[in-house]
Coordinates of N, CA and C in Angstrom, one line a residue:
M1379 N -22.0 12.9 -14.9 CA -21.1 12.6 -16.0 C -21.4 13.2 -17.4
T1380 N -20.6 13.5 -18.4 CA -20.7 14.3 -19.4 C -20.5 13.2 -20.7
F1381 N -20.9 12.7 -21.4 CA -20.8 12.0 -22.5 C -20.4 12.8 -23.8
L1382 N -19.4 12.5 -24.6 CA -19.4 13.5 -25.7 C -20.4 13.2 -27.0
Y1383 N -21.0 12.2 -26.8 CA -22.1 11.8 -28.1 C -23.3 12.4 -27.7
R1384 N -23.8 12.9 -28.4 CA -25.1 13.8 -28.7 C -25.9 12.9 -29.8
K1385 N -27.5 12.9 -29.3 CA -28.5 12.0 -30.2 C -28.3 12.8 -31.7
D1386 N -28.1 13.9 -31.7 CA -28.5 14.8 -32.9 C -27.0 14.8 -33.8
D1387 N -26.0 14.2 -33.3 CA -24.9 14.1 -34.2 C -24.9 13.2 -35.3
D1388 N -24.4 13.6 -36.3 CA -24.7 12.5 -37.5 C -23.9 11.3 -37.3
V1389 N -22.8 11.6 -37.1 CA -21.8 10.7 -36.8 C -21.3 10.2 -35.1
G1390 N -21.8 9.4 -34.5 CA -21.3 9.1 -33.3 C -20.6 8.1 -33.1
P1391 N -20.4 7.4 -31.8 CA -20.1 6.3 -31.6 C -20.7 5.3 -31.9
P1392 N -19.5 3.9 -31.9 CA -20.4 2.7 -32.1 C -21.5 2.6 -31.5
E1393 N -22.5 1.5 -31.9 CA -23.8 1.3 -31.2 C -23.6 0.8 -29.6
P1394 N -22.8 -0.3 -29.4 CA -22.4 -0.5 -28.1 C -22.2 0.5 -27.1
R1395 N -21.4 1.6 -27.1 CA -21.3 3.0 -26.7 C -22.2 3.6 -26.2
R1396 N -23.3 3.9 -27.5 CA -24.4 4.4 -27.1 C -25.4 3.7 -26.3
C1397 N -25.3 2.6 -26.6 CA -26.4 1.8 -25.7 C -25.9 1.7 -24.1
F1398 N -24.6 1.7 -23.9 CA -24.3 1.7 -22.7 C -24.3 3.0 -22.0
E1399 N -24.0 4.3 -22.7 CA -24.5 5.6 -22.5 C -25.8 5.8 -21.9
E1400 N -27.0 5.3 -22.6 CA -28.2 5.6 -22.5 C -28.7 4.6 -21.1
M1401 N -27.8 3.4 -20.8 CA -28.3 2.6 -19.9 C -27.6 3.2 -18.4
Y1402 N -26.3 4.0 -18.5 CA -25.7 4.6 -17.6 C -26.6 5.7 -17.2
T1403 N -26.8 6.6 -18.0 CA -27.6 7.9 -18.0 C -29.0 7.5 -17.4
E1404 N -29.4 6.5 -17.6 CA -31.1 6.2 -17.2 C -30.9 5.6 -15.8
H1405 N -30.0 4.7 -15.5 CA -29.9 3.9 -14.2 C -28.9 4.2 -13.3
Y1406 N -27.9 5.3 -13.5 CA -27.1 5.4 -12.6 C -27.6 5.9 -11.4
A1407 N -28.6 6.7 -11.2 CA -29.1 7.4 -10.0 C -29.7 6.0 -9.0
A1408 N -30.4 5.2 -9.6 CA -30.9 3.9 -9.0 C -30.0 3.1 -8.4
V1409 N -28.7 2.9 -9.4 CA -27.7 1.9 -8.8 C -27.0 2.6 -7.7
S1410 N -26.7 4.0 -7.8 CA -25.9 4.8 -6.9 C -26.8 4.7 -5.6
G1411 N -27.9 4.8 -5.4 CA -28.8 4.9 -4.2 C -28.7 3.3 -3.7
Y1412 N -29.2 2.6 -4.6 CA -28.8 1.0 -3.8 C -27.7 0.8 -3.2
V1413 N -26.5 1.2 -4.0 CA -25.3 0.9 -3.2 C -25.1 1.7 -2.0
R1414 N -25.3 2.9 -2.4 CA -25.1 4.0 -1.0 C -25.8 3.2 0.3
R1415 N -27.1 3.0 0.0 CA -27.7 2.6 1.4 C -27.0 1.4 2.1
R1416 N -26.5 0.5 1.1 CA -25.7 -0.5 1.9 C -24.3 -0.6 2.0
T1417 N -23.7 0.7 2.1 CA -22.4 0.8 2.3 C -22.2 1.7 3.5
D1418 N -21.0 1.8 4.2 CA -20.7 2.8 5.2 C -20.0 4.0 4.8
H1419 N -19.0 3.7 3.6 CA -18.4 4.7 3.3 C -18.3 5.1 1.9
P1420 N -18.1 6.6 1.6 CA -18.4 6.9 0.3 C -17.5 6.0 -0.9
D1421 N -16.0 5.9 -0.2 CA -15.3 5.4 -1.1 C -15.0 4.0 -1.6
A1422 N -16.2 3.3 -0.4 CA -16.6 1.7 -1.1 C -17.7 1.9 -2.0
A1423 N -18.8 2.9 -1.5 CA -19.9 3.0 -2.6 C -19.3 3.2 -4.1
A1424 N -18.7 4.3 -4.2 CA -17.5 4.4 -5.5 C -17.1 3.3 -6.0
D1425 N -16.4 2.6 -5.4 CA -15.6 1.5 -5.9 C -16.8 0.6 -6.2
V1426 N -17.8 0.3 -5.6 CA -18.8 -0.8 -6.0 C -19.7 -0.4 -7.3
I1427 N -20.2 1.1 -7.2 CA -20.8 1.6 -8.3 C -19.8 1.4 -9.6
A1428 N -18.7 1.7 -9.4 CA -17.7 2.0 -10.6 C -17.6 0.2 -11.3
E1429 N -17.5 -0.7 -10.1 CA -17.5 -2.1 -10.7 C -18.4 -2.6 -11.3
T1430 N -19.9 -2.3 -10.6 CA -20.9 -2.6 -11.5 C -21.1 -2.0 -12.8
F1431 N -20.9 -0.9 -13.0 CA -20.9 -0.2 -14.6 C -19.8 -0.7 -15.4
T1432 N -18.8 -1.4 -14.8 CA -17.5 -1.8 -15.8 C -18.1 -3.2 -16.0
T1433 N -18.5 -4.0 -15.1 CA -19.1 -5.4 -15.6 C -20.2 -5.1 -16.7
A1434 N -21.1 -3.9 -16.5 CA -22.0 -3.8 -17.3 C -21.7 -4.0 -18.8
W1435 N -20.5 -2.9 -18.7 CA -19.8 -2.8 -20.2 C -19.3 -3.7 -20.8
R1436 N -18.7 -4.6 -19.8 CA -18.1 -6.0 -20.2 C -19.1 -6.9 -20.8
R1437 N -19.9 -6.8 -20.0 CA -21.3 -7.8 -20.4 C -22.2 -7.3 -21.2
L1438 N -22.2 -6.3 -21.7 CA -23.4 -5.3 -22.5 C -24.4 -6.5 -23.1
A1439 N -24.0 -7.1 -23.8 CA -24.8 -8.2 -24.7 C -25.6 -8.7 -23.9
D1440 N -25.1 -9.0 -22.5 CA -26.1 -9.9 -21.5 C -27.2 -8.8 -20.6
V1441 N -27.1 -7.3 -21.1 CA -28.0 -6.8 -20.2 C -29.5 -6.7 -20.7
P1442 N -30.4 -7.1 -20.3 CA -31.7 -6.9 -20.6 C -32.1 -5.3 -21.1
S1443 N -33.0 -5.2 -22.0 CA -33.4 -3.7 -22.5 C -34.4 -3.4 -21.5
G1444 N -34.8 -2.2 -21.4 CA -35.9 -1.5 -20.8 C -35.7 -1.5 -19.3
D1445 N -36.7 -1.7 -18.4 CA -36.5 -1.7 -16.9 C -35.9 -3.0 -16.5
G1446 N -35.6 -4.0 -17.2 CA -35.0 -5.0 -16.9 C -33.4 -4.8 -16.7
A1447 N -33.0 -3.8 -17.2 CA -31.5 -3.1 -17.0 C -31.4 -3.1 -15.8
R1448 N -32.3 -2.4 -15.3 CA -32.1 -1.9 -13.9 C -32.1 -3.0 -12.7
L1449 N -33.1 -3.7 -13.1 CA -32.8 -5.0 -12.0 C -31.7 -5.9 -12.2
W1450 N -31.3 -6.1 -13.7 CA -30.0 -6.8 -13.9 C -28.9 -5.7 -13.2
L1451 N -28.6 -4.8 -13.3 CA -27.7 -3.6 -12.6 C -28.0 -3.9 -11.1
Y1452 N -29.1 -3.9 -10.5 CA -29.2 -4.3 -8.9 C -28.3 -5.5 -8.7
G1453 N -28.8 -6.6 -9.5 CA -28.0 -8.1 -9.4 C -26.5 -7.9 -9.3
V1454 N -26.1 -7.2 -10.5 CA -24.5 -7.1 -10.3 C -24.0 -6.1 -9.2
A1455 N -24.8 -5.3 -8.8 CA -24.2 -4.5 -7.5 C -24.1 -5.4 -6.3
R1456 N -25.6 -6.4 -6.4 CA -25.4 -7.0 -5.0 C -24.3 -7.8 -5.1
R1457 N -24.0 -8.6 -6.0 CA -22.9 -9.5 -6.2 C -21.5 -8.7 -5.9
T1458 N -21.3 -7.6 -6.5 CA -20.1 -6.7 -6.2 C -20.0 -6.4 -4.8
L1459 N -21.4 -6.1 -4.1 CA -21.1 -5.7 -2.7 C -20.6 -6.8 -1.8
A1460 N -21.3 -7.8 -2.1 CA -20.6 -9.3 -1.3 C -19.2 -9.6 -1.7
N1461 N -18.8 -9.4 -3.0 CA -17.4 -9.5 -3.0 C -16.4 -8.4 -2.3
H1462 N -17.2 -7.2 -2.4 CA -16.5 -6.1 -1.6 C -16.5 -6.5 -0.2
R1463 N -17.3 -6.8 0.3 CA -17.5 -7.1 1.9 C -16.5 -8.1 2.3
R1464 N -16.5 -9.2 1.4 CA -15.4 -10.5 1.6 C -14.1 -9.9 1.6
G1465 N -13.8 -9.1 0.7 CA -12.6 -8.7 0.4 C -12.0 -7.7 1.8
E1466 N -12.9 -6.8 2.1 CA -12.9 -6.3 3.3 C -12.7 -7.0 4.7
S1467 N -13.3 -8.1 4.9 CA -13.3 -9.0 5.9 C -12.0 -9.6 5.8
R1468 N -11.5 -9.9 4.7 CA -10.1 -10.9 4.6 C -9.0 -9.8 4.9
R1469 N -9.3 -8.6 4.3 CA -8.1 -7.6 4.7 C -8.1 -7.1 6.1
A1470 N -9.2 -7.3 6.8 CA -9.2 -7.0 8.3 C -8.4 -8.1 8.9
A1471 N -8.6 -9.2 8.6 CA -8.5 -10.5 9.3 C -6.7 -10.4 9.0
L1472 N -6.3 -10.2 8.0 CA -5.0 -10.0 7.5 C -4.1 -9.0 8.3
T1473 N -5.0 -7.6 8.4 CA -4.4 -6.6 9.3 C -4.1 -7.3 10.8
L1474 N -4.9 -7.8 11.2 CA -5.0 -8.0 12.7 C -4.0 -9.3 12.9
R1475 N -3.8 -10.1 12.0 CA -2.6 -11.1 12.0 C -1.3 -10.1 12.0
L1476 N -1.2 -9.4 11.1 CA 0.1 -9.0 10.9 C 0.3 -8.0 11.9
R1477 N -0.8 -7.4 12.6 CA -0.5 -6.4 13.8 C 0.3 -7.3 15.0
E1478 N -0.7 -8.6 15.0 CA -0.3 -9.4 16.2 C 1.3 -9.9 16.1
E1479 N 1.8 -10.1 14.8 CA 3.0 -10.7 14.5 C 4.2 -9.6 14.5
L1480 N 3.8 -8.3 13.9 CA 4.5 -7.4 14.2 C 4.7 -6.9 15.8
T1481 N 3.7 -7.0 16.6 CA 3.8 -6.8 17.9 C 4.9 -7.8 18.7
A1482 N 4.5 -8.8 18.2 CA 5.4 -10.1 19.0 C 6.8 -9.7 18.5
W1483 N 6.9 -9.7 17.1 CA 8.4 -9.6 16.6 C 9.0 -8.2 17.1
A1484 N 8.6 -6.9 17.3 CA 9.1 -5.9 18.2 C 9.3 -6.1 19.4
G1485 N 8.5 -6.8 19.9 CA 9.1 -7.2 21.2 C 9.9 -8.1 21.7
S1486 N 10.1 -9.1 20.6 CA 11.5 -9.9 20.6 C 12.4 -9.4 20.4
V1487 N 12.6 -8.5 19.4 CA 13.9 -7.6 18.9 C 14.2 -6.8 20.0
M1488 N 13.3 -6.0 20.5 CA 13.8 -4.8 21.4 C 14.1 -5.5 22.8
N1489 N 13.7 -6.9 23.1 CA 14.1 -7.6 24.2 C 15.5 -8.0 24.1
Q1490 N 16.0 -8.3 22.8 CA 17.3 -9.0 22.3 C 18.5 -8.0 22.7
A1491 N 18.0 -6.5 22.4 CA 19.4 -5.4 22.8 C 18.9 -4.9 24.0
P1492 N 20.1 -4.6 24.6 CA 20.2 -4.1 26.0 C 19.6 -2.7 25.8
D1493 N 19.1 -2.0 26.9 CA 18.5 -0.8 27.1 C 19.4 0.4 26.4
A1494 N 20.4 0.2 26.9 CA 21.8 1.0 26.5 C 22.0 1.2 24.9
T1495 N 22.3 0.1 24.1 CA 22.5 0.0 22.9 C 21.2 0.2 22.1
R1496 N 19.9 0.0 22.6 CA 18.9 0.4 22.0 C 18.8 1.8 21.9
A1497 N 19.1 2.5 23.1 CA 19.3 4.1 23.0 C 20.5 4.7 22.4
A1498 N 21.5 3.9 22.3 CA 22.5 4.6 21.5 C 22.1 4.4 20.1
F1499 N 21.7 3.5 19.5 CA 21.4 3.4 18.1 C 20.1 4.3 17.8
M1500 N 19.4 4.7 18.5 CA 18.3 5.3 18.6 C 18.6 7.1 18.5
R1501 N 19.9 7.2 19.0 CA 20.5 8.5 19.1 C 21.0 8.8 17.8
L1502 N 21.2 7.7 17.2 CA 22.0 8.1 15.5 C 21.0 8.7 15.0
S1503 N 21.2 9.5 13.7 CA 20.2 10.2 12.4 C 19.6 9.0 12.0
D1504 N 18.4 9.6 11.5 CA 17.6 8.4 10.5 C 18.6 7.7 9.6
D1505 N 19.4 8.5 9.1 CA 20.1 8.0 7.6 C 20.9 6.9 8.4
D1506 N 21.8 7.1 9.3 CA 22.6 6.1 10.0 C 21.8 4.8 10.4
R1507 N 20.7 5.3 11.0 CA 19.9 4.1 11.5 C 19.4 3.3 10.2
E1508 N 19.2 3.8 9.3 CA 18.9 3.1 8.1 C 19.8 2.2 7.6
L1509 N 21.0 3.0 7.2 CA 22.3 2.4 6.7 C 22.5 1.1 7.6
L1510 N 22.8 1.3 8.8 CA 23.2 0.1 9.5 C 22.1 -1.0 9.8
S1511 N 20.6 -0.6 9.6 CA 19.7 -1.4 9.6 C 20.0 -2.5 8.4
L1512 N 20.0 -1.8 6.9 CA 20.2 -2.5 5.9 C 21.4 -3.4 5.9
V1513 N 22.2 -3.1 6.8 CA 23.4 -4.1 6.8 C 23.1 -5.2 7.7
G1514 N 22.8 -4.8 9.1 CA 22.3 -5.6 10.4 C 21.3 -6.4 10.1
W1515 N 20.2 -6.1 9.7 CA 18.7 -6.4 9.4 C 18.5 -7.1 8.5
E1516 N 18.7 -6.4 7.5 CA 18.4 -6.9 6.1 C 19.3 -7.8 5.4
G1517 N 20.6 -7.7 6.0 CA 21.9 -8.5 5.5 C 22.1 -8.0 4.1
L1518 N 22.2 -7.1 3.8 CA 22.6 -6.3 2.3 C 24.4 -6.2 2.3
D1519 N 24.8 -6.2 1.2 CA 26.0 -5.8 1.1 C 26.2 -4.5 0.4
N1520 N 27.5 -4.0 0.3 CA 27.6 -2.6 -0.2 C 26.9 -2.4 -1.5
A1521 N 27.0 -3.3 -2.6 CA 26.4 -3.0 -3.7 C 25.2 -3.0 -3.6
E1522 N 24.2 -4.1 -2.8 CA 23.0 -3.8 -2.9 C 22.2 -3.0 -2.1
I1523 N 23.1 -2.0 -1.1 CA 22.5 -0.9 -0.3 C 22.6 0.1 -1.4
A1524 N 23.8 0.2 -2.1 CA 23.9 1.2 -3.4 C 22.7 1.3 -3.9
K1525 N 22.1 0.2 -4.5 CA 21.1 0.2 -5.3 C 19.9 0.6 -4.6
V1526 N 19.7 0.3 -3.1 CA 18.6 0.6 -2.2 C 18.5 2.2 -2.4
L1527 N 19.5 2.7 -2.1 CA 19.8 4.1 -1.9 C 20.1 4.9 -3.0
G1528 N 20.4 4.5 -4.0 CA 20.8 5.2 -5.4 C 21.9 5.9 -5.3
C1529 N 23.0 5.3 -4.7 CA 24.1 5.8 -4.7 C 25.2 5.0 -5.3
S1530 N 26.6 5.4 -5.1 CA 27.6 4.5 -5.8 C 28.1 3.6 -4.4
R1531 N 28.7 2.6 -4.7 CA 29.2 1.4 -3.7 C 30.3 2.4 -2.9
M1532 N 31.0 3.1 -3.4 CA 32.1 3.9 -2.5 C 31.3 4.9 -1.6
A1533 N 30.3 5.3 -2.0 CA 29.5 6.2 -1.2 C 28.8 5.5 -0.1
V1534 N 28.4 4.4 -0.2 CA 28.0 3.3 0.9 C 29.0 3.1 1.7
R1535 N 30.3 2.4 1.2 CA 31.2 2.1 1.8 C 31.6 3.4 2.8
Q1536 N 31.9 4.6 2.4 CA 32.2 5.9 3.4 C 31.1 6.0 4.3
R1537 N 30.0 6.0 3.7 CA 28.6 6.4 4.8 C 28.7 5.2 6.0
L1538 N 28.9 3.8 5.7 CA 28.6 3.1 6.5 C 29.9 2.8 7.5
H1539 N 31.1 3.3 7.1 CA 32.2 3.6 8.1 C 31.7 4.4 9.0
R1540 N 31.4 5.8 8.2 CA 30.9 6.9 9.4 C 30.0 6.5 10.5
A1541 N 28.9 5.7 9.7 CA 27.6 5.6 10.9 C 28.4 4.5 11.6
R1542 N 29.0 3.5 11.4 CA 29.7 3.0 12.5 C 30.4 3.2 13.3
K1543 N 31.2 4.3 13.3 CA 32.0 5.1 14.0 C 31.1 6.0 15.1
R1544 N 30.0 6.5 14.4 CA 29.0 7.2 15.2 C 28.4 6.3 16.4
L1545 N 27.8 5.1 16.2 CA 27.4 4.1 16.8 C 28.3 3.8 17.9
A1546 N 29.6 3.4 17.5 CA 30.5 3.3 18.5 C 30.9 4.1 19.4
A1547 N 30.9 5.5 18.9 CA 31.0 6.6 20.0 C 29.7 6.9 20.8
E1548 N 28.6 6.3 20.3 CA 27.2 6.6 21.3 C 27.5 5.2 22.2
L1549 N 27.9 4.1 21.9 CA 28.0 3.1 22.7 C 29.0 3.5 23.9
A1550 N 30.1 3.9 23.3 CA 31.5 4.2 24.4 C 31.0 5.3 25.5
A1551 N 29.9 6.1 24.8 CA 29.5 7.2 25.9 C 28.4 6.5 26.8
T1552 N 27.9 5.3 26.6 CA 27.2 5.0 27.7 C 27.6 4.0 28.6
D1553 N 29.2 3.9 28.3 CA 29.7 3.0 29.2 C 29.5 1.6 29.0
V1554 N 28.9 0.9 28.0 CA 28.5 -0.2 27.3 C 29.9 -0.7 26.9
D1555 N 30.1 -2.1 27.4 CA 31.5 -3.0 27.1 C 31.4 -3.3 25.8
L1556 N 32.3 -2.4 25.1 CA 32.2 -2.5 23.5 C 32.8 -4.2 23.2
N1557 N 33.8 -4.6 24.2 CA 34.3 -6.1 23.5 C 33.2 -6.9 23.4
R1558 N 31.9 -6.8 23.8 CA 30.8 -7.7 23.4 C 30.2 -7.4 22.0
Y1559 N 30.7 -6.2 21.4 CA 30.4 -6.0 19.9 C 31.7 -6.4 19.0
G1560 N 32.8 -7.0 19.7 CA 33.9 -7.1 18.6 C 35.0 -6.2 18.7
S1561 N 36.1 -6.5 18.3 CA 37.2 -5.7 18.3 C 37.0 -4.5 17.5
R1562 N 36.3 -4.4 16.2 CA 36.1 -3.7 15.4 C 35.4 -2.4 16.1
A1563 N 34.5 -2.7 16.9 CA 33.5 -1.6 17.7 C 34.6 -0.9 18.6
V1564 N 35.5 -1.6 19.2 CA 36.5 -0.9 20.1 C 37.5 -0.2 19.2
S1565 N 38.0 -0.4 17.9 CA 38.7 0.3 17.4 C 38.2 1.5 16.8
L1566 N 36.7 1.4 16.3 CA 35.9 2.4 16.0 C 35.9 3.4 17.0
A1567 N 35.5 3.2 18.1 CA 35.5 4.3 19.1 C 36.7 4.7 19.1
R1568 N 38.0 4.2 19.4 CA 39.0 4.7 19.6 C 39.5 5.7 18.7
E1569 N 38.7 5.5 17.2 CA 39.2 6.6 16.2 C 38.3 7.8 16.3
N1570 N 37.2 7.6 17.0 CA 36.2 8.4 17.3 C 36.7 9.3 18.4
A1571 N 37.4 8.8 19.1 CA 37.8 9.4 20.5 C 39.0 10.6 20.3

């Protein structure tokens, strides 16, 4: 890391900055080695090193002088590593829980729709599926969908009508009884025929 301050400058940064820069230059290699030997991933090491020196900057008045600074930095790095590991453990547990919940949810959603209906829906374009999902699954109205998509309510209304017609046509092509989806599905399929 390069610092803008040089010792031979007549006018330099305020005293705290100079002290921090000297401490950083003197102890970075030691702290970096300490952290890297205790982490498995370079990104984790970089995060912990950065947080260690950020803490040193915030608590500069608490940092002892001389070799005591290195030992103080090791203590900060040790606590930062412990916090990082706890955070990683919490994130891993949350990821596992979410994965289990999503797997259970996806299974139940997929089991609710007959295979032919699901297949008809999946044959639609990504845009049609997103639009129909915003209405059916998220329960949004045209104004809300317009905000999500960044278009006018009139555009949403037209796109939604076309997407429903295409879904009705796909359902009709699979010999699904459209009456189970209501009279509107039947009329949309007739419009498309």
